[in-house]
CSV table of C-alpha atoms and ligand atoms in Angstrom, one decimal:
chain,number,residue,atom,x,y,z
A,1,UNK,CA,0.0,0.0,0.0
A,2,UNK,CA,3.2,2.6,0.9
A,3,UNK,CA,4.8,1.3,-2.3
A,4,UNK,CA,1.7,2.5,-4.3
A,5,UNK,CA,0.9,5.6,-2.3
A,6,UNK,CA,4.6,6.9,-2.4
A,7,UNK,CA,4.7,10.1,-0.6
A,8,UNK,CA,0.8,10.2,-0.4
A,9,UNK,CA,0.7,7.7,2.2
A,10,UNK,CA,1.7,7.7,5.5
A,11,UNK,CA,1.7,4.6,8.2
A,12,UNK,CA,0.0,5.2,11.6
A,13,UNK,CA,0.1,3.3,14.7
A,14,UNK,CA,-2.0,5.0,17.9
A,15,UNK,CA,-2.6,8.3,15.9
A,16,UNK,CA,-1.8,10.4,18.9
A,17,UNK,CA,1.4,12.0,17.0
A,18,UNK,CA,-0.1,12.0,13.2
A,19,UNK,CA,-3.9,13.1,13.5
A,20,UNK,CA,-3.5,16.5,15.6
A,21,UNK,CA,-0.2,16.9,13.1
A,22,UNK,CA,-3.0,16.2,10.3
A,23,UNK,CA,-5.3,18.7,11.7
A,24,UNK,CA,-2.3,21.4,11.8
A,25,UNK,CA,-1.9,20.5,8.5
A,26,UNK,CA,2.3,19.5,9.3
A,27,UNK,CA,1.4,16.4,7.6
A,28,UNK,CA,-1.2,16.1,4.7
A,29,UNK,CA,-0.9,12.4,3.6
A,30,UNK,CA,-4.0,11.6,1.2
A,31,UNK,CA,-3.9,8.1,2.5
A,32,UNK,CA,-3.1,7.0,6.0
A,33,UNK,CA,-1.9,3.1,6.4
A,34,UNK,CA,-2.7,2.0,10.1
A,35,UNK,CA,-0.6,-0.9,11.3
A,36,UNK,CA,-2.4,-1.9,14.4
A,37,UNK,CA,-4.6,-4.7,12.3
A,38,UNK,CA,-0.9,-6.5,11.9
A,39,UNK,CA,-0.9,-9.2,14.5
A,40,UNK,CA,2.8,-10.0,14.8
A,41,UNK,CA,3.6,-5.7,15.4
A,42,UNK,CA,1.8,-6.4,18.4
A,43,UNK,CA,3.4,-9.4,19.7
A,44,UNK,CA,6.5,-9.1,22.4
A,45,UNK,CA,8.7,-12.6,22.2
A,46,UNK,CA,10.9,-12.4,25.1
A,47,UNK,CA,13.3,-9.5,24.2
A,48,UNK,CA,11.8,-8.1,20.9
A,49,UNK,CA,8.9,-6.4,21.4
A,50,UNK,CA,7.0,-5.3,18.5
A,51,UNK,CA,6.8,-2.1,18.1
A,52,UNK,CA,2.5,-1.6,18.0
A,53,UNK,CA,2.2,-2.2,21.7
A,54,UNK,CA,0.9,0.3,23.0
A,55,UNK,CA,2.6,2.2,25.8
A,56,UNK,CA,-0.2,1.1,29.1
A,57,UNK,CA,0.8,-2.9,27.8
A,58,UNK,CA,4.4,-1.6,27.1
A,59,UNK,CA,4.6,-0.1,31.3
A,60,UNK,CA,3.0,-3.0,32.3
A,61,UNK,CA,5.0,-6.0,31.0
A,62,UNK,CA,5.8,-7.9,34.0
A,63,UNK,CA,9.0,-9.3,31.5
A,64,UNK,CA,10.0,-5.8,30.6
A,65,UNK,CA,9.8,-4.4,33.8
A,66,UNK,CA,11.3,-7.2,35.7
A,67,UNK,CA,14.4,-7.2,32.4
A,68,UNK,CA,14.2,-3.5,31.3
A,69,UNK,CA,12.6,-1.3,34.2
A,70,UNK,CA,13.8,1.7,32.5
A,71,UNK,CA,11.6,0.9,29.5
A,72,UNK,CA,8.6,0.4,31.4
A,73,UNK,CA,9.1,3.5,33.5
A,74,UNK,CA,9.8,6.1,30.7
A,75,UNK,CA,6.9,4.5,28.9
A,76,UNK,CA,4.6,5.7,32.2
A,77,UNK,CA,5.9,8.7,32.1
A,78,UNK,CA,4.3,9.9,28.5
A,79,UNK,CA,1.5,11.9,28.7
A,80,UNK,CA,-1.8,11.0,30.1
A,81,UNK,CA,-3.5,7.2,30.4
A,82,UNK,CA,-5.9,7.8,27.7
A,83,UNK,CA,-2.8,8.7,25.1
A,84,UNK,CA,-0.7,5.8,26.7
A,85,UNK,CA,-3.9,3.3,25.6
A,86,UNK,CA,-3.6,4.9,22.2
A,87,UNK,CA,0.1,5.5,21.8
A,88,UNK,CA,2.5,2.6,20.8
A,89,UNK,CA,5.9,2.0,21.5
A,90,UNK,CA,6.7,2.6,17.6
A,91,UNK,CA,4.9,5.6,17.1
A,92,UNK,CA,7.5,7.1,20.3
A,93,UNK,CA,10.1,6.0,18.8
A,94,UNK,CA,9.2,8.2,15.6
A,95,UNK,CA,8.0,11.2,16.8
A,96,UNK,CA,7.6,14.5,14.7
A,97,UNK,CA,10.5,16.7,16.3
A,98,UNK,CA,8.6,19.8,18.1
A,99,UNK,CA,8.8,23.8,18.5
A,100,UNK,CA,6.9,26.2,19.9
A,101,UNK,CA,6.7,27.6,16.0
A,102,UNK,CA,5.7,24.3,14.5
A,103,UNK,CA,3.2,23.2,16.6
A,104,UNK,CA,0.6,25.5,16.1
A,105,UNK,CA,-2.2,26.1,14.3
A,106,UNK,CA,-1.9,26.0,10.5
A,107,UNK,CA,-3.5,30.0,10.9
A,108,UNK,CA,-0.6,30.9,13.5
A,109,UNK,CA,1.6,29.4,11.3
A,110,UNK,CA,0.5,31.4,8.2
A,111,UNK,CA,0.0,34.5,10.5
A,112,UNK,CA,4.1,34.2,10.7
A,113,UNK,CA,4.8,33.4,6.9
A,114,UNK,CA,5.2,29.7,8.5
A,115,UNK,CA,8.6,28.5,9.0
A,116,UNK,CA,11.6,26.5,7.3
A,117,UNK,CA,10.0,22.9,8.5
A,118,UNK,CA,6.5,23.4,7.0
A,119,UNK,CA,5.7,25.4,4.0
A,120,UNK,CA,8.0,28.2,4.9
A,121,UNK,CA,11.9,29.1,3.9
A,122,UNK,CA,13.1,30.7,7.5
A,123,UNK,CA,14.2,29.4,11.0
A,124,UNK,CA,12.2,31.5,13.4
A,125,UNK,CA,14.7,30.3,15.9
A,126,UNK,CA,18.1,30.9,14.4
A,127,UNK,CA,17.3,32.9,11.2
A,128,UNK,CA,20.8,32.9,9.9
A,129,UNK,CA,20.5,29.2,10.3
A,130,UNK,CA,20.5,27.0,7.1
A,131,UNK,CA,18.7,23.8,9.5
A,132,UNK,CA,15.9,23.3,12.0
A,133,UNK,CA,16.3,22.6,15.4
A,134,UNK,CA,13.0,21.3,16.1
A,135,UNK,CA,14.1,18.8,19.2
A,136,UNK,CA,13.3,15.2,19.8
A,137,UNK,CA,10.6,15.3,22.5
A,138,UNK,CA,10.6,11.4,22.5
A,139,UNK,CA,10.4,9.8,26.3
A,140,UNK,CA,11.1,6.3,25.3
A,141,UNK,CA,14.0,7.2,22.3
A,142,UNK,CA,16.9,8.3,24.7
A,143,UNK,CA,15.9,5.3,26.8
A,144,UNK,CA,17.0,2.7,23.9
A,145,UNK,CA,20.0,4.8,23.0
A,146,UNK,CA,21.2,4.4,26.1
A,147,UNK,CA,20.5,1.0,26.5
A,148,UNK,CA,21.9,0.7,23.0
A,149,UNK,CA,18.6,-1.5,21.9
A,150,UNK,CA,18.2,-2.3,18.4
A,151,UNK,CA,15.5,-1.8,15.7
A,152,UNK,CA,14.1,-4.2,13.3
A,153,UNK,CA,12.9,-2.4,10.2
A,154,UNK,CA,10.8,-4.0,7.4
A,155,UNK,CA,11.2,-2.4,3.5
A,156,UNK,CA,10.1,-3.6,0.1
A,157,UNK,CA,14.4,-4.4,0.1
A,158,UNK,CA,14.0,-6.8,3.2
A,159,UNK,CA,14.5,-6.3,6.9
A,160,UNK,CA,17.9,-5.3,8.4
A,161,UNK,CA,18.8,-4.4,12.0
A,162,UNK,CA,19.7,-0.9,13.4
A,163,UNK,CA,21.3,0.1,16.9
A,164,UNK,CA,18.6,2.8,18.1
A,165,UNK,CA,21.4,5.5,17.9
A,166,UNK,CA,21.6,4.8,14.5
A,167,UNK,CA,18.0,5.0,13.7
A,168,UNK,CA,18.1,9.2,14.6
A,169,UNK,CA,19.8,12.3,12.6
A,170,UNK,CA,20.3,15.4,14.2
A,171,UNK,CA,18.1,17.3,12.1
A,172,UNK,CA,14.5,18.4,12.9
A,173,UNK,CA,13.1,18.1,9.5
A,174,UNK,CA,15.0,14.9,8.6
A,175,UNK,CA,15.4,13.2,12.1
A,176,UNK,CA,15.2,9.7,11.5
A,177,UNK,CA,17.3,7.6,8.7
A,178,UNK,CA,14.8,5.0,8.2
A,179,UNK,CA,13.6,5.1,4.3
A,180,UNK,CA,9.2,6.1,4.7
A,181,UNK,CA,8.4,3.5,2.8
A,182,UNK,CA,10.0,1.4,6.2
A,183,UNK,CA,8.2,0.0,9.4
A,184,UNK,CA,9.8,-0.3,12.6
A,185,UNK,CA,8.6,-3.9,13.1
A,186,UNK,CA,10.2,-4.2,16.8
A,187,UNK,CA,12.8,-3.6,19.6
A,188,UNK,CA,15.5,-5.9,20.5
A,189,UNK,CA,16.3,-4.9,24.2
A,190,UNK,CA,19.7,-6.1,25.4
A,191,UNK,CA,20.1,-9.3,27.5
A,192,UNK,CA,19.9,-8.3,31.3
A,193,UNK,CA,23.5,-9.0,31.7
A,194,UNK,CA,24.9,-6.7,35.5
A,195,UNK,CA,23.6,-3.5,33.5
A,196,UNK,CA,21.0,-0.6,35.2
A,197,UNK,CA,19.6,2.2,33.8
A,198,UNK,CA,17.1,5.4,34.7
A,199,UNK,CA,15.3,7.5,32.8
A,200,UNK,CA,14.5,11.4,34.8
A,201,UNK,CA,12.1,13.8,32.7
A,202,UNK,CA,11.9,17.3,33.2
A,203,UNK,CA,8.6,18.8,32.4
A,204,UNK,CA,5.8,21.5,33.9
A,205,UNK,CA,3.0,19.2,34.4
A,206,UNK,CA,3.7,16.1,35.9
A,207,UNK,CA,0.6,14.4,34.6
A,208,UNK,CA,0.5,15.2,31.3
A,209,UNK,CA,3.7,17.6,29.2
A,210,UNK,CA,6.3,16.4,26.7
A,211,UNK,CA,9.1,15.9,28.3
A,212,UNK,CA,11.8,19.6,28.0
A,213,UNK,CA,14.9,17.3,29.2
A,214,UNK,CA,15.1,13.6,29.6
A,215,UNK,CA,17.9,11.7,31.1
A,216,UNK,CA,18.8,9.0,30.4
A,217,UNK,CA,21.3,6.9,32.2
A,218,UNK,CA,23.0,3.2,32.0
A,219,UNK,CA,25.8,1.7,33.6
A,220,UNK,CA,27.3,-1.6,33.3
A,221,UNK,CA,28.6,-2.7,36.3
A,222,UNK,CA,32.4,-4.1,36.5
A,223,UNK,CA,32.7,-7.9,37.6
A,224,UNK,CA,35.3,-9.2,39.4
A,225,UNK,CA,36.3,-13.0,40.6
A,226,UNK,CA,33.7,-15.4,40.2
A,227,UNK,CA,31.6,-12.9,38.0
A,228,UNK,CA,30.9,-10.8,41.3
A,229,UNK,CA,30.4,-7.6,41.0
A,230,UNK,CA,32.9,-5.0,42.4
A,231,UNK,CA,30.8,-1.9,42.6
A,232,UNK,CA,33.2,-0.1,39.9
A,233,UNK,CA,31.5,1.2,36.6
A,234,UNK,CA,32.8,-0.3,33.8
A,235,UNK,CA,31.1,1.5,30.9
A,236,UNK,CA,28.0,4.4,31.4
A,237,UNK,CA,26.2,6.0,28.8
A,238,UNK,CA,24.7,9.1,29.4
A,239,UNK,CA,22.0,10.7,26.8
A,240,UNK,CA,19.5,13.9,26.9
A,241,UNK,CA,16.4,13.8,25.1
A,242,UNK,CA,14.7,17.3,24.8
A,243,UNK,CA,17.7,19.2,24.0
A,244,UNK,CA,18.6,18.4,20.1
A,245,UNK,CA,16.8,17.1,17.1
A,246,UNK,CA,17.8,13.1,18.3
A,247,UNK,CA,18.3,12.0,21.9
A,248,UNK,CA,22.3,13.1,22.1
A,249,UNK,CA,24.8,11.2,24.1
A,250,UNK,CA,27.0,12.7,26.0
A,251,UNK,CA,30.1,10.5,25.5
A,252,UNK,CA,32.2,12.3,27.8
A,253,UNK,CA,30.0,12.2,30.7
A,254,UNK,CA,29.6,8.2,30.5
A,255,UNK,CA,33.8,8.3,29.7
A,256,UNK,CA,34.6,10.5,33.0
A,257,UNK,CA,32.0,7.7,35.2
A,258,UNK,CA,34.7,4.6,34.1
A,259,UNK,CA,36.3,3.4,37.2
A,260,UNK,CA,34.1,5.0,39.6
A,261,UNK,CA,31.8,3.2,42.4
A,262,UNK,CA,29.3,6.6,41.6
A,263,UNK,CA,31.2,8.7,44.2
A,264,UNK,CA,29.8,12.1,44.9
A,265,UNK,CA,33.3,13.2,42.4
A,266,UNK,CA,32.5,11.3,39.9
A,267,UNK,CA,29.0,12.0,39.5
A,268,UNK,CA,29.6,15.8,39.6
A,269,UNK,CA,32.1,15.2,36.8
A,270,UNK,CA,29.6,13.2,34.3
A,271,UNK,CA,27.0,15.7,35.6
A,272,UNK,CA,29.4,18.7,34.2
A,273,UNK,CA,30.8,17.1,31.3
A,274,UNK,CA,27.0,16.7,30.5
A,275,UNK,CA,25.9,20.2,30.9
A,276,UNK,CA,28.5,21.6,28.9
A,277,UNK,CA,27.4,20.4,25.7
A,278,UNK,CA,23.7,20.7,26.6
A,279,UNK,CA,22.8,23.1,24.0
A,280,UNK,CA,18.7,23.3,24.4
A,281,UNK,CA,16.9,26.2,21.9
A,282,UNK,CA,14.5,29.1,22.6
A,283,UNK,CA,11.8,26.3,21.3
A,284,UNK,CA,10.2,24.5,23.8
A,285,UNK,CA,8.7,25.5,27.0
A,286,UNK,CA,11.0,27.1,30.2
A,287,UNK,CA,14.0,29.4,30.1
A,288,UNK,CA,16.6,28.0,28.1
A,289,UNK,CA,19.6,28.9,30.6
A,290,UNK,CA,17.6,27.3,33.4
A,291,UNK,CA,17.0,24.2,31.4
A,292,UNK,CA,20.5,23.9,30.8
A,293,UNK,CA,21.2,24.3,34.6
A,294,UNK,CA,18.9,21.3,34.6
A,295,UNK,CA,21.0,19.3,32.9
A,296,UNK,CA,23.2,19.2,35.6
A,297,UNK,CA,20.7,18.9,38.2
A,298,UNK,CA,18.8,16.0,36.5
A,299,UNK,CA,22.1,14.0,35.7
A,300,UNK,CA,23.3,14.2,39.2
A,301,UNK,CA,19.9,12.9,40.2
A,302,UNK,CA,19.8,9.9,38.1
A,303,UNK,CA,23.3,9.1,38.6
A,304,UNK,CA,22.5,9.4,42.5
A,305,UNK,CA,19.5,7.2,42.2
A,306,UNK,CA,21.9,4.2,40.6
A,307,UNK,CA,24.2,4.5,42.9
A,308,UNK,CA,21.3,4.0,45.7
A,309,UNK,CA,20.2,0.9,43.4
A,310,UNK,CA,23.4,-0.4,42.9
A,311,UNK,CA,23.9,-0.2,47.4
A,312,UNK,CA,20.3,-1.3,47.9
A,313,UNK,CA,21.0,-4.3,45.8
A,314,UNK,CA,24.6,-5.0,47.9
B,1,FAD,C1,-1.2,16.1,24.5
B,1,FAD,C2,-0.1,15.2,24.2
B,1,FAD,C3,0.9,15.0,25.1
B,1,FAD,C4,2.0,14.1,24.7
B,1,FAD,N1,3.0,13.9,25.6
B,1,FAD,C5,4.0,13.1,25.3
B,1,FAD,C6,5.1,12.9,26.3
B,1,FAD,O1,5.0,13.4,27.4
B,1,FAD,N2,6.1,12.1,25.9
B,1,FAD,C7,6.2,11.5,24.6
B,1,FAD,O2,7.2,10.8,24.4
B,1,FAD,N3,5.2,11.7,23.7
B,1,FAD,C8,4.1,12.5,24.0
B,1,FAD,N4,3.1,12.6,23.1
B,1,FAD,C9,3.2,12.1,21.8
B,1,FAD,C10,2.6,10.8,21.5
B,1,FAD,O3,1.3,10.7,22.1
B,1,FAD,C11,3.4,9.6,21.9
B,1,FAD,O4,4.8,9.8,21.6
B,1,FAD,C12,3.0,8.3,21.3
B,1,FAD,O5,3.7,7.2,21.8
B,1,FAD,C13,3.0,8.3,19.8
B,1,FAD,O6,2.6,7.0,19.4
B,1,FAD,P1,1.4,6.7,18.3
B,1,FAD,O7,1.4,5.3,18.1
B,1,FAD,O8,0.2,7.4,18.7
B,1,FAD,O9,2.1,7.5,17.0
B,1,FAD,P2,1.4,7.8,15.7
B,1,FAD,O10,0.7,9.2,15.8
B,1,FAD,O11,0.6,6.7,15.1
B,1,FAD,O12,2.7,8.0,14.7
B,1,FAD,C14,3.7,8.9,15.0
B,1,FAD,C15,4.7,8.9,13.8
B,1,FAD,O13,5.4,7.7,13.7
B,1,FAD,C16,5.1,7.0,12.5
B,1,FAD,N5,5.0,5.6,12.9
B,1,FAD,C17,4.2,5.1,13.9
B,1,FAD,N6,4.5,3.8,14.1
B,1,FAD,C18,5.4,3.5,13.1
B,1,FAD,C19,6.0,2.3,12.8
B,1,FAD,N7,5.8,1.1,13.5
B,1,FAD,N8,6.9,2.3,11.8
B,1,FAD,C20,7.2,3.4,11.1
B,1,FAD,N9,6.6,4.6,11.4
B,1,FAD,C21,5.7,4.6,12.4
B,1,FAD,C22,3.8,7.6,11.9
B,1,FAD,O14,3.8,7.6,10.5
B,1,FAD,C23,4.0,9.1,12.4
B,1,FAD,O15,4.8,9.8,11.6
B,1,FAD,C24,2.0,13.5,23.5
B,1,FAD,C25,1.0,13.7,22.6
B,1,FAD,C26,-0.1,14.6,22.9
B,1,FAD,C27,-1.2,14.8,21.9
B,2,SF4,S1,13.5,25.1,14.7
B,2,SF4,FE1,13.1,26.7,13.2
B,2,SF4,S2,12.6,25.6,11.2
B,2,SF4,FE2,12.5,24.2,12.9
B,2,SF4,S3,10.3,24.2,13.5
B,2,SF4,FE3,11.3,25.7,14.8
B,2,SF4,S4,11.2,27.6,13.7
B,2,SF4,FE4,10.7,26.0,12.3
């Protein structure tokens, strides 16, 4: 049906993302291709989950929250119950990138000559900018580049295998490299193998807003004699969602955590490392200067809460 439809047709999965898009006119497909009638998108087979669960089922998976916690908690942190029953798992993962001049009315829009991501030529955010920063408001995407998860897309070519960092650009118009005509059939979440991970979120309404920073942290725990664990980090990964176009990893901040047992030191230096490159725009809700304080605030707070894992599990 995509293959016929070319650029006409669009998939859709919950709708939650697409029809208010449709309504602002962002997206005007002439034919709309659900995927929720495909039995096997909805199907989760130990570690691959397909990608049409929706986000209540995704939360509640007593295998992802008992392998995966940090899946099932970022998933209960999207928006409101009656979006998480409609939402899916795939649909997150493909968000529309947001600003405060995109996501408006298709009027409000035209009232301002529109802008460079829909039907207009400038950035209303940086107008000597030749690209759109639109960010990734995603709560779920940092979470599987963290946890470096891959994604299993279906083409007319065949399917192939992505690792989720792979699977974004940093680009608000073009933010994902999957071809359209592609599904995202599933997750593959890694094998729970003496790695943790959080996910903090940064919004104003607690019950209901996009998120305007996520953290996302993972740590893989070094092992010493007898595969026991030593309480030494031996690799982190460290990414913000909210800030850029894709969920960004802050390599240095997961690079400066190596070695460390999460001491108060080493925590503040992933927390700095992270805010540094934090670059947010004037394009989502909040101060930009005081969400980039945030950065710092947040990271320190999920790093703390591993740590407190990590001694509670001891
Ligand atoms: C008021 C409100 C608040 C929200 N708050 C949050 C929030 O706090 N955090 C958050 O992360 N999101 C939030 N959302 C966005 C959205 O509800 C969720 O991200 C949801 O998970 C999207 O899933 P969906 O299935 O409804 O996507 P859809 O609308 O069906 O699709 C979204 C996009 O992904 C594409 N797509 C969907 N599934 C696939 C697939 N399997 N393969 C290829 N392409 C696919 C569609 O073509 C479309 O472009 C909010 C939305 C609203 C309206
Ligand atoms: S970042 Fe610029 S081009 Fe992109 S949606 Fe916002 S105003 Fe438009």
């Amino acid at each position: 049906m995509k293959a016929d439809a070319g650029p006409d047709g669009m998939f859709v999965a919950g709708g939650t993302d697409l029809y208010p898009n449709m309504k602002r006119r962002h997206q005007e497909p002439k034919l709309v291709i659900t995927l929720m009638g495909i039995p096997e998108l909805r199907r989760a087979d130990g570690r691959t989950i397909g990608s049409c669960i929706t986000l209540t089922d995704l939360s509640a998976s007593r295998f992802v929250r008992g392998s995966a916690s940090v899946v099932a908690h970022a998933a209960a942190l999207v928006s409101t119950p009656l979006l998480r029953n409609m939402g899916t798992l795939g649909g997150n993962l493909c968000l529309d990138t947001r600003c405060n001049y995109y996501n408006q009315t298709y009027e409000w829009r035209k009232a301002i000559d529109f802008c460079m991501k829909k039907d207009g030529h400038i950035c209303w955010v940086a107008p000597s900018s030749p690209r759109c920063w639109a960010v990734n408001s995603s709560d779920v995407a940092p979470v599987m580049v963290a946890l470096s998860a891959d994604y299993v897309l279906v083409g007319p070519s065949g399917e192939r295998v992505v690792p989720a960092a792979r699977f974004y650009h940093n680009d608000g118009i073009n933010y994902l490299t999957k071809q359209p005509d592609e599904v995202l059939a599933a997750v593959r979440l890694p094998a729970p193998d003496g790695w943790d991970a959080v996910y903090h979120k940064l919004r104003r309404r607690g019950s209901f807003d996009f998120p305007v920073l996520g953290v996302a942290a993972w740590v893989k725990w070094e092992t010493g004699k007898g595969n026991r664990p030593t309480g030494r980090v031996a690799e982190a990964r460290i990414v913000l969602g909210g800030v850029a176009s894709w969920p960004q990893e802050v390599a240095a901040a997961g690079a400066v955590l190596v070695g460390t047992d999460l001491s108060d030191e080493g925590v503040a230096a992933a927390a700095d490392a992270a805010y540094r490159p934090a670059k947010p725009m004037d394009n989502t809700d909040f101060d930009l200067s005081w969400r980039k304080q945030m950065t710092r605030v947040y990271v320190t707070r999920a790093l703390a809460e591993l740590r407190q894992r990590r001694q509670a599990a001891q």
